Structure formats: C-alpha cells, structure tokens
Tab-separated table of C-alpha atoms in Angstrom:
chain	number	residue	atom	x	y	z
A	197	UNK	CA	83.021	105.864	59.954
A	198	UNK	CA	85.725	103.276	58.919
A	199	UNK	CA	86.767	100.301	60.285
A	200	UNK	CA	90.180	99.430	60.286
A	201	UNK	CA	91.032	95.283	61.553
A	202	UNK	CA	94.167	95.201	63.222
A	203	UNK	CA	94.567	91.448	62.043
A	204	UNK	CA	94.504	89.870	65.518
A	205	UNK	CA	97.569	91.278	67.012
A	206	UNK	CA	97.664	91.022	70.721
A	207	UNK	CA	101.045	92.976	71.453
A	208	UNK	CA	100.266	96.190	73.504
A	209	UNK	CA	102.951	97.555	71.918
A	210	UNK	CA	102.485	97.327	68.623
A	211	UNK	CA	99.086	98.048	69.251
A	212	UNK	CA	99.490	101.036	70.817
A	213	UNK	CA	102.227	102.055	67.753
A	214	UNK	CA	99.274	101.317	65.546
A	215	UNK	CA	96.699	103.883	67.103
A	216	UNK	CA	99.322	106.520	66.754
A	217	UNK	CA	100.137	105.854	62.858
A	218	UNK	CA	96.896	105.805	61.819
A	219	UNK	CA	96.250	109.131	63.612
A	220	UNK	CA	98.983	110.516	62.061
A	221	UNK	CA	98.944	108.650	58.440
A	222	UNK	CA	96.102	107.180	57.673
A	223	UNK	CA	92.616	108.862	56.398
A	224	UNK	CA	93.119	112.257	57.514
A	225	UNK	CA	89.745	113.234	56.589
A	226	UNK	CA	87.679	110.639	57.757
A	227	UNK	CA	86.439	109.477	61.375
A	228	UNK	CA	88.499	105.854	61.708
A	229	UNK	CA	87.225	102.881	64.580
A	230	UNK	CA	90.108	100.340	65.472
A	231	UNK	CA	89.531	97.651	68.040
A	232	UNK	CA	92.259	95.724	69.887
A	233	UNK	CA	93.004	93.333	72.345
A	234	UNK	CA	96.162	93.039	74.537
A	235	UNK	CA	98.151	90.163	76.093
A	236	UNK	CA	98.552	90.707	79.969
A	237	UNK	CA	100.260	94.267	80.273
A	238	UNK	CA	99.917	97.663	82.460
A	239	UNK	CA	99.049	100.142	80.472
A	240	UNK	CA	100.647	103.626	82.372
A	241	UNK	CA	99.080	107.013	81.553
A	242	UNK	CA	101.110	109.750	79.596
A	243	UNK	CA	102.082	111.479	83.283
A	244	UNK	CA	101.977	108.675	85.459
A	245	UNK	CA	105.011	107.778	87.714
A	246	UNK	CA	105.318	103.842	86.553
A	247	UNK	CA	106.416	102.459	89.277
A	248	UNK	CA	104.016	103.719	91.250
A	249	UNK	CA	101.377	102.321	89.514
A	250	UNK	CA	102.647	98.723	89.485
A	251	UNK	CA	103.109	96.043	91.658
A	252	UNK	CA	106.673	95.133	89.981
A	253	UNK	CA	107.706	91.772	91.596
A	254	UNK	CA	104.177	90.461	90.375
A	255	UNK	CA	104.359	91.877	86.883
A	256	UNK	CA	108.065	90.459	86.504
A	257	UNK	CA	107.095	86.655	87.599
A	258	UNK	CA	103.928	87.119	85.549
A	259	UNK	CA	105.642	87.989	82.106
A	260	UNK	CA	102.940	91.370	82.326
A	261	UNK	CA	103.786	93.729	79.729
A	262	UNK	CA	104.332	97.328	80.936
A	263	UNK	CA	103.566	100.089	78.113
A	264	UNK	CA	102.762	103.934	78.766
A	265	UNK	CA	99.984	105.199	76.442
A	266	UNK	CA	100.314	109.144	74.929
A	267	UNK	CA	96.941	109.828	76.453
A	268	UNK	CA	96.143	111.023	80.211
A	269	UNK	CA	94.983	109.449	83.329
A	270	UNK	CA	95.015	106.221	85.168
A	271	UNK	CA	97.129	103.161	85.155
A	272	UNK	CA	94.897	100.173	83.726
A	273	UNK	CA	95.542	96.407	83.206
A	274	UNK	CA	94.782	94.700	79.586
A	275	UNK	CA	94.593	91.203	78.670
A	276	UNK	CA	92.773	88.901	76.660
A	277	UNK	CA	88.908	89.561	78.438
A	278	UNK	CA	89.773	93.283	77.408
A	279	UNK	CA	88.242	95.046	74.444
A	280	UNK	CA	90.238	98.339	73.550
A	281	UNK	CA	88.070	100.816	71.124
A	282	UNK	CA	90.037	103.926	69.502
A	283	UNK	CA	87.819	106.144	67.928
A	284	UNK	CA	90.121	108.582	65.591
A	285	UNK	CA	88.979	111.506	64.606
A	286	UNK	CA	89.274	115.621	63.660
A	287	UNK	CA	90.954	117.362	66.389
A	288	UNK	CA	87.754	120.251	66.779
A	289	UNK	CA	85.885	121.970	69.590
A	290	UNK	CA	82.966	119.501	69.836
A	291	UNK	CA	85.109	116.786	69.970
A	292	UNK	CA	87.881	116.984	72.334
A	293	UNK	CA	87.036	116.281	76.097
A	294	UNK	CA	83.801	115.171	74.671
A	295	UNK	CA	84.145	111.651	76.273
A	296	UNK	CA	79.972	111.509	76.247
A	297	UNK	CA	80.308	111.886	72.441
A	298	UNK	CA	82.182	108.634	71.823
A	299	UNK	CA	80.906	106.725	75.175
A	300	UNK	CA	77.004	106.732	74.965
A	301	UNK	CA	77.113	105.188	71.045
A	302	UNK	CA	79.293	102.107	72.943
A	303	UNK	CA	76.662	102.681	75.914
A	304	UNK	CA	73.670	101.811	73.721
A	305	UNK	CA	75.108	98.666	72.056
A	306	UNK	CA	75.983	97.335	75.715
A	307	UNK	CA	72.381	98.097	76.757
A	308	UNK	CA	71.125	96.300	73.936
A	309	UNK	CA	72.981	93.508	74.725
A	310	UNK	CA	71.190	93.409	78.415
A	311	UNK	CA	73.689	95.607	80.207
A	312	UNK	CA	72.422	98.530	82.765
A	313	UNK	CA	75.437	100.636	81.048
A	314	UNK	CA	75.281	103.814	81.262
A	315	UNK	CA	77.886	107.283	81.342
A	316	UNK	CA	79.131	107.879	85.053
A	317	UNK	CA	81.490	110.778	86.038
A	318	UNK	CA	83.450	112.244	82.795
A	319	UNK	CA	85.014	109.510	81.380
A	320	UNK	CA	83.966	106.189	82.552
A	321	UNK	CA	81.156	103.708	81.887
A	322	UNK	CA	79.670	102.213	84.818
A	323	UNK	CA	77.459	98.840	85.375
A	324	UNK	CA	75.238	98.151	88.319
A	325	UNK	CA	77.629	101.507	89.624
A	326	UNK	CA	80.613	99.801	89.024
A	327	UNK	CA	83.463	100.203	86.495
A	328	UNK	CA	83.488	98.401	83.191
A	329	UNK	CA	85.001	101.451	80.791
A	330	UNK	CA	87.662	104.599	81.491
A	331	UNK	CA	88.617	106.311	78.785
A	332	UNK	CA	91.173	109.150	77.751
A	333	UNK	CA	92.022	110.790	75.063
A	334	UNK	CA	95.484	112.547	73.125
A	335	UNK	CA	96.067	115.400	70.407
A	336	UNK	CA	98.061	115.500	67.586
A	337	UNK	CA	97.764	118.264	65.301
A	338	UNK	CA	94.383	118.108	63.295
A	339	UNK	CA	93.760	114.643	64.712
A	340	UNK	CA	92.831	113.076	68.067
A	341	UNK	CA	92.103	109.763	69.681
A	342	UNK	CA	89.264	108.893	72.051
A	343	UNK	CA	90.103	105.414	72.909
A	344	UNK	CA	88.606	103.129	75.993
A	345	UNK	CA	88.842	99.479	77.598
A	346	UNK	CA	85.492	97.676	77.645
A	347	UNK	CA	86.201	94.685	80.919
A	348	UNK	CA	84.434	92.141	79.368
A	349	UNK	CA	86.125	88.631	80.889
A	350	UNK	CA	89.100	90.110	82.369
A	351	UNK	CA	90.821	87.648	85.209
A	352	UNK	CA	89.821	90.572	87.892
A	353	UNK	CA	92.198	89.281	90.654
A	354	UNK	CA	95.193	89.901	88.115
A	355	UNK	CA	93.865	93.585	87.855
A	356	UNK	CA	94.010	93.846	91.812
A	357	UNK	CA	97.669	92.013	91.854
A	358	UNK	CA	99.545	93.619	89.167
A	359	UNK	CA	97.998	97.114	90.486
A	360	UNK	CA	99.155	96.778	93.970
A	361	UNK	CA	102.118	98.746	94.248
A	362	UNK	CA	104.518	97.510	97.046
A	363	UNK	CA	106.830	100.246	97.296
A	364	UNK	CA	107.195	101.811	100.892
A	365	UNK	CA	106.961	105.159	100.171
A	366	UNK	CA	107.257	107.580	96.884
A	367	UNK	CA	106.367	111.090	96.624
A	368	UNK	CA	106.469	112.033	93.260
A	369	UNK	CA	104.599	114.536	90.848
A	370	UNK	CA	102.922	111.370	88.662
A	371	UNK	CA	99.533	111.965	88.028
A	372	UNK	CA	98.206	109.106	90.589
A	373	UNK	CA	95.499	106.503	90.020
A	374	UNK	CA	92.059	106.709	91.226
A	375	UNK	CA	91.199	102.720	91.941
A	376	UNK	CA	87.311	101.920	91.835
A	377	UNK	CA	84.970	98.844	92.064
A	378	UNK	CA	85.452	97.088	88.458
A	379	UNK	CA	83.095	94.693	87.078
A	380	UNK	CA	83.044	92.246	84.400
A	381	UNK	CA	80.335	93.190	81.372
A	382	UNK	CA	80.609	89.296	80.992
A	383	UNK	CA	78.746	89.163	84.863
A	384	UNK	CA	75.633	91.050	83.104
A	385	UNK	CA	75.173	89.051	79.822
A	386	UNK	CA	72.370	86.417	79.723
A	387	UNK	CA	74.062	84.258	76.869
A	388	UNK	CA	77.612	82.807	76.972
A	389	UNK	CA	80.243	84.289	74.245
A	390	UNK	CA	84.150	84.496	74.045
A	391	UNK	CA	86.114	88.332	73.703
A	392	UNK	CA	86.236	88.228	70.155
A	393	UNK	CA	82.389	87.275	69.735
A	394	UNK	CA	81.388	90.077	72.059
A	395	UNK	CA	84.143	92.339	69.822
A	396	UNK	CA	82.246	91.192	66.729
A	397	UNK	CA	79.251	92.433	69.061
A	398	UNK	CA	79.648	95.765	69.511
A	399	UNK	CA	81.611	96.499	66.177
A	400	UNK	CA	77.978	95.696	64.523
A	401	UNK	CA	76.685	97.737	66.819
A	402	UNK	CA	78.475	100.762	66.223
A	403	UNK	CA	77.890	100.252	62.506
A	404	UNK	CA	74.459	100.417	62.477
A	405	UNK	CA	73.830	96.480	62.991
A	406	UNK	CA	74.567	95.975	59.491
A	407	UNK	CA	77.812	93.810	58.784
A	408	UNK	CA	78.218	95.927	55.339
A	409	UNK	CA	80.587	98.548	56.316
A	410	UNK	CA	83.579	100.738	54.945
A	411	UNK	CA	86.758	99.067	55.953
A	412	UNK	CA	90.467	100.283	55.086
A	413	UNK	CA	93.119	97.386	54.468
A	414	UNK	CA	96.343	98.086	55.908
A	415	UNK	CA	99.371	98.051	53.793
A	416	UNK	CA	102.856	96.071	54.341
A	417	UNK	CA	104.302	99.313	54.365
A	418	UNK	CA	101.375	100.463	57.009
A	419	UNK	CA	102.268	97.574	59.278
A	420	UNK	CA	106.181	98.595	58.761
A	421	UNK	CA	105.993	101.840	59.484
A	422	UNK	CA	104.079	100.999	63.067
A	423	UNK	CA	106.373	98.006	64.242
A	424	UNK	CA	109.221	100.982	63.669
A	425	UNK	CA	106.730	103.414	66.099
A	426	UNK	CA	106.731	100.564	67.948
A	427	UNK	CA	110.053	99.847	68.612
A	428	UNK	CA	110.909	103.557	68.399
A	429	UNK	CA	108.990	104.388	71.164
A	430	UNK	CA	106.375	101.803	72.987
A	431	UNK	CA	109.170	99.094	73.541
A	432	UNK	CA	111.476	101.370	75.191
A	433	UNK	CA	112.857	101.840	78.723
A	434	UNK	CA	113.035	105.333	77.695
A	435	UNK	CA	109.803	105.969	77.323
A	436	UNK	CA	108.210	103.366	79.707
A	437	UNK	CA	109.759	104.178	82.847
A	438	UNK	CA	112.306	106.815	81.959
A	439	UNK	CA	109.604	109.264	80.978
A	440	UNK	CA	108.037	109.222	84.552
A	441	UNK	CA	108.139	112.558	86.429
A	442	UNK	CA	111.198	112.748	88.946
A	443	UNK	CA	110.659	111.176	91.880
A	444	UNK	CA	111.798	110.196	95.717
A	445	UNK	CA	111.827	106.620	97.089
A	446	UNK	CA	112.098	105.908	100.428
A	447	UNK	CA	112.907	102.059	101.331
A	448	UNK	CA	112.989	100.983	105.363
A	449	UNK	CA	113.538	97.340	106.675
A	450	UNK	CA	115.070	95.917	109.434
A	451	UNK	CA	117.609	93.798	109.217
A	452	UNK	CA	119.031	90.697	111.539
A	453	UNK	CA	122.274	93.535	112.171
A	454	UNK	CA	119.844	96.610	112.357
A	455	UNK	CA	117.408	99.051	110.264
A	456	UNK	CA	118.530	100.150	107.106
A	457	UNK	CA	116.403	103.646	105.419
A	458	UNK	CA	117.361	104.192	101.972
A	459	UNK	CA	116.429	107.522	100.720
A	460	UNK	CA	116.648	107.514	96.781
A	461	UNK	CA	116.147	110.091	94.491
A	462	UNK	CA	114.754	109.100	90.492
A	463	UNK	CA	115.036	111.979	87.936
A	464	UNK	CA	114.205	109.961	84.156
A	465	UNK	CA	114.001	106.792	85.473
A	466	UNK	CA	118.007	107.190	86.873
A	467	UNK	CA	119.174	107.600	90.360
A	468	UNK	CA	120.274	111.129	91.098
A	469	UNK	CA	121.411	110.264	94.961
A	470	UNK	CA	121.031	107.651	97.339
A	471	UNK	CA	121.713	108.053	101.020
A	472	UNK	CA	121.543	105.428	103.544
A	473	UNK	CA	120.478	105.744	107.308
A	474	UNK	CA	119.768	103.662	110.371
A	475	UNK	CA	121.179	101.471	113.333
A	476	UNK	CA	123.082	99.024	111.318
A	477	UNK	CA	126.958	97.830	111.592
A	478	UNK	CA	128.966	97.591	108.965
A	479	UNK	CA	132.882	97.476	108.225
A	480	UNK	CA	133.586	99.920	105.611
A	481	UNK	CA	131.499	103.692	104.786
A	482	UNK	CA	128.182	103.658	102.782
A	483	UNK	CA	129.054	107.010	100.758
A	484	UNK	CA	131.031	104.492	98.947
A	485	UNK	CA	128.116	102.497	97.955
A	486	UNK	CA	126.088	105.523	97.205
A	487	UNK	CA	128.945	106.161	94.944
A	488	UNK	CA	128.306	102.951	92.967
A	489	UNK	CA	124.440	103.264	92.664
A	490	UNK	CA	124.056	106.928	91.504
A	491	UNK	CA	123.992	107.285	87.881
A	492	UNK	CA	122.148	103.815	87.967
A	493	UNK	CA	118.698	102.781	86.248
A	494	UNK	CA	116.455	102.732	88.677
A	495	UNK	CA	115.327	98.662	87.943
A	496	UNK	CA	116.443	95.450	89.489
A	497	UNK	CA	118.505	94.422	86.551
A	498	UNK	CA	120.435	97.771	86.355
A	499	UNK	CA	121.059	97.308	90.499
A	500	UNK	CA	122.474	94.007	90.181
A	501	UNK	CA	124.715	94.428	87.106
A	502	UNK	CA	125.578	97.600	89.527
A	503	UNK	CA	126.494	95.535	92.254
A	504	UNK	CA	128.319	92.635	90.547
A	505	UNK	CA	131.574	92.165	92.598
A	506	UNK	CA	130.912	94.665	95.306
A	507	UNK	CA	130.278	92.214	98.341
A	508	UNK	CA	126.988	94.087	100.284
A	509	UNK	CA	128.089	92.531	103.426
A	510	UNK	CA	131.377	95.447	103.953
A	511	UNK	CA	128.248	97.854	104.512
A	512	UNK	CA	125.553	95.875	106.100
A	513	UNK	CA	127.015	93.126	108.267
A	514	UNK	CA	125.624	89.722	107.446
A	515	UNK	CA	123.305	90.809	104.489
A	516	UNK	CA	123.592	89.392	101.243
A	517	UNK	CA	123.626	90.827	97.689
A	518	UNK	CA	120.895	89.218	97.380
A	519	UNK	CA	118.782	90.677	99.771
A	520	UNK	CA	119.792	93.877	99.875
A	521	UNK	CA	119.095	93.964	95.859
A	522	UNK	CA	115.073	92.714	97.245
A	523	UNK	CA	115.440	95.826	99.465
A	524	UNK	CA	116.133	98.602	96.941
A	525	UNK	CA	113.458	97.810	94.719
C-alpha cells in the first residue's frame, strides 16, 4: 500500500476534490491510503436532502462548512478532533461493500492503542457500544474508495448542534440519517496526544509499525488539477444543496396578526411553488408573493435579495421583512 500526505490541508473541499483525483489519476494499479483532517464542516451523503440534515442557522453563525461527499449514507460533522482515512483501491468483487475488509486493519491499531474497538453493524466501528467510525464507500470505473471518520477529540456538542435540523416539517426522498451514541476514541486512551499524533498513530499502524514506507509525492500539476475538482464541483451550490432530491417544506408560525402555513415545494435546490395559508390579515393577495418567490433558491440569501423592495407587511399585517425572511427558512 502507498501513502499519499495531503500536506496538511484542512479544507473539506479540497480534500474531498483530492480523494476523487487520485481515484481517478493517480496509481491506477496500486492500493493508495490518504488521511485528512477537516475544518468544522457537514459532510452530506451522495443522496441526502441537505437541509435536512443540518441545523442551518447554527452552521451559518458558526462559519461550518457544508460539502456533499460522492459516497452513500449519513450526514456527519468533521473538524479538527476528526481523522478521515480513504483507502483507494481496485473496484473488484471482494472489495466493494466489504467495509470489514478495510475496518478491522484500523480496528486492530485502535485496540493496540487500548481501545475496546471493534466492527459493529456493516459499516461502523463502535467503542464501549458506541460510535467512533461510519464509513461508506463510491465507484468509479476500475477504482473505488472506502473512506471513514475516526472521532478522536471532536467538540461532541458541535456534532449534536450543527446536526439538529430545525425545520418544521420536510418530506422528501433524501436518504435520512440514522443518529447514534458517538464517543470520543480520545475518552479511551490512557496517554495524552493531539489529532495529528494519534494520525501519525494509526498511519504506523497500518504500515506494519515500521515508519519505512512507500509514499507518492504529489505534483503541482496534481494539486492543480484537484483545486479545479474542487471548485468544479465540491464548492458549488450546485452540487451542495442543488443536488438534493426534490422536496416539500412545510413552515407554520403564528404571528401577532394570525397563523401563517407556508407550503413550499424544492425541486434542485429551487422553489417550484409556494402557497400560503392561515388566519392572517393582510391588505393586498399572497398569489402575488408566491409570484415573487417561485423560481427562487431555496437559501436565506436568495429570499432576501428576492424580497428587496417588496414591503412583507401588504401580505401579513404588521410583520416585517425581516421576520418573515426567519420564517421561510
């Protein structure tokens, strides 16, 4: 197997751009093991619904970076008490949906480090029968990925915040998140050590416990070819929250002038319709809001450039832009 550094970048992004050019470019015939950590950021599997998997007024005032992965399953926070492992390989029978395959050689390093690790359900890596590994994997021709977080120091009550979604009510077909007890692997070690000493850890591990392994430099050109992936794909709306499946909102509060139930509709990230109901007064007809929002992005930013000079309180007596902008999203 070959090691290849990604040379301490922390963006989830480019990160993520990086897994999928080395898949693609890099060593075709030969099993590759990148590690990476992330700043703070939501990582949204490949058939999620994003925001139903995020608690968006909490990732916005926290600067949390939202990215959606080409792999399956669950939403799943990153940041810098996170170890990522990739393991690239030949896409062939004994390998895909094999999670065991690349999960028990990570399983033995943590229990010789002290940790009662060991394989639970198909993908994940329990300690003490809680969660401290999921993993998931994607396809690409004659190539997969097998990748995995290892929670080593992660700020836990981040995970719970930035997960709890806030919406009132979404039916969608997004592939929804299973949440289960996480620990720390940090909680089971016996001697102190940062992310990056643990990382240093478990890459020995996985070689062998010898420090004298194959390693494959990366390029400039390497590096320019991902940040393009990266900017091509992993930093756009587009893909982020565009590429969730449609989807149907429905937002009720009541107001000081009555109870306002938006029905929305989201197909690619846009709104297809929006129809309000309820008790409240108003001087002039709501269809002529609707008319304003559909066609919209389906984000606060979009909504208020949306809104700019339309004054909310014609439809909803006494309500300002303001909140009514709170409201919708």
């Amino acid at each position: 197997m070959i090691f290849i550094d990604n040379e301490k970048n922390y963006d989830p992004h480019l990160n993520l751009a990086l897994e999928e050019y080395l898949m693609r470019n890099v060593r075709p015939d030969d099993d590759i093991l990148l590690f990476y950590i992330n700043e703070p950021s939501i990582i949204i599997g490949r058939n999620q619904n994003t925001i139903e998997e995020i608690n968006a007024p909490y990732v916005r005032e926290h600067g949390i970076h939202v990215v959606r992965r080409l792999s399956g399953g669950g939403a799943v926070y990153h940041d810098h008490g996170n170890l990522n492992f990739s393991f690239i390989t030949p896409n062939i029978k004994e390998n895909v949906h094999n999670f065991r395959k690349f999960t028990e050689p990570v399983v033995e390093v943590l229990r010789g480090m002290g940790v009662p690790a060991e394989v639970g359900g198909r993908n994940d890596i329990l300690a003490d029968g809680r969660k401290i590994s999921g993993n998931a994997q994607y396809i690409a021709a004659q190539r997969m990925v097998s990748h995995g977080t290892l929670l080593f120091d992660s700020d836990l009550s981040q995970v719970a915040e930035a997960l709890n979604v806030k919406m009132s009510k979404i039916e969608s077909k997004g592939i929804k998140s299973v949440r289960s007890r996480v620990a720390n692997i940090s909680e089971f070690l016996t001697e102190k050590m940062t992310t990056e000493e643990f990382r240093l850890r478990i890459l020995r591990g996985l070689m062998g416990g010898s420090d004298d392994f194959e390693q494959h430099k990366l390029t400039a050109e390497d590096w320019a070819a991902a940040r393009q992936l990266a900017d091509e794909r992993y930093r756009k709306w587009e893909w982020n929250y565009g590429s969730s499946p449609n989807y149907n909102v429905q937002k009720v509060h009541r107001f000081p002038i009555g109870e306002v139930d938006a029905r929305i509709d989201v197909q690619r990230g846009v709104i297809s319709s929006i129809i309000f109901y309820g008790d409240f007064f108003g001087r002039e007809d709501v269809g002529e809001l609707s008319g304003l929002l559909t066609g919209v992005r389906y984000d606060p930013q979009h909504l208020t450039q949306a809104l700019q000079g339309t004054d909310i309180s014609r439809f909803f007596s006494g309500v300002t832009n303001e909140e009514f902008e709170a409201f919708l999203y």
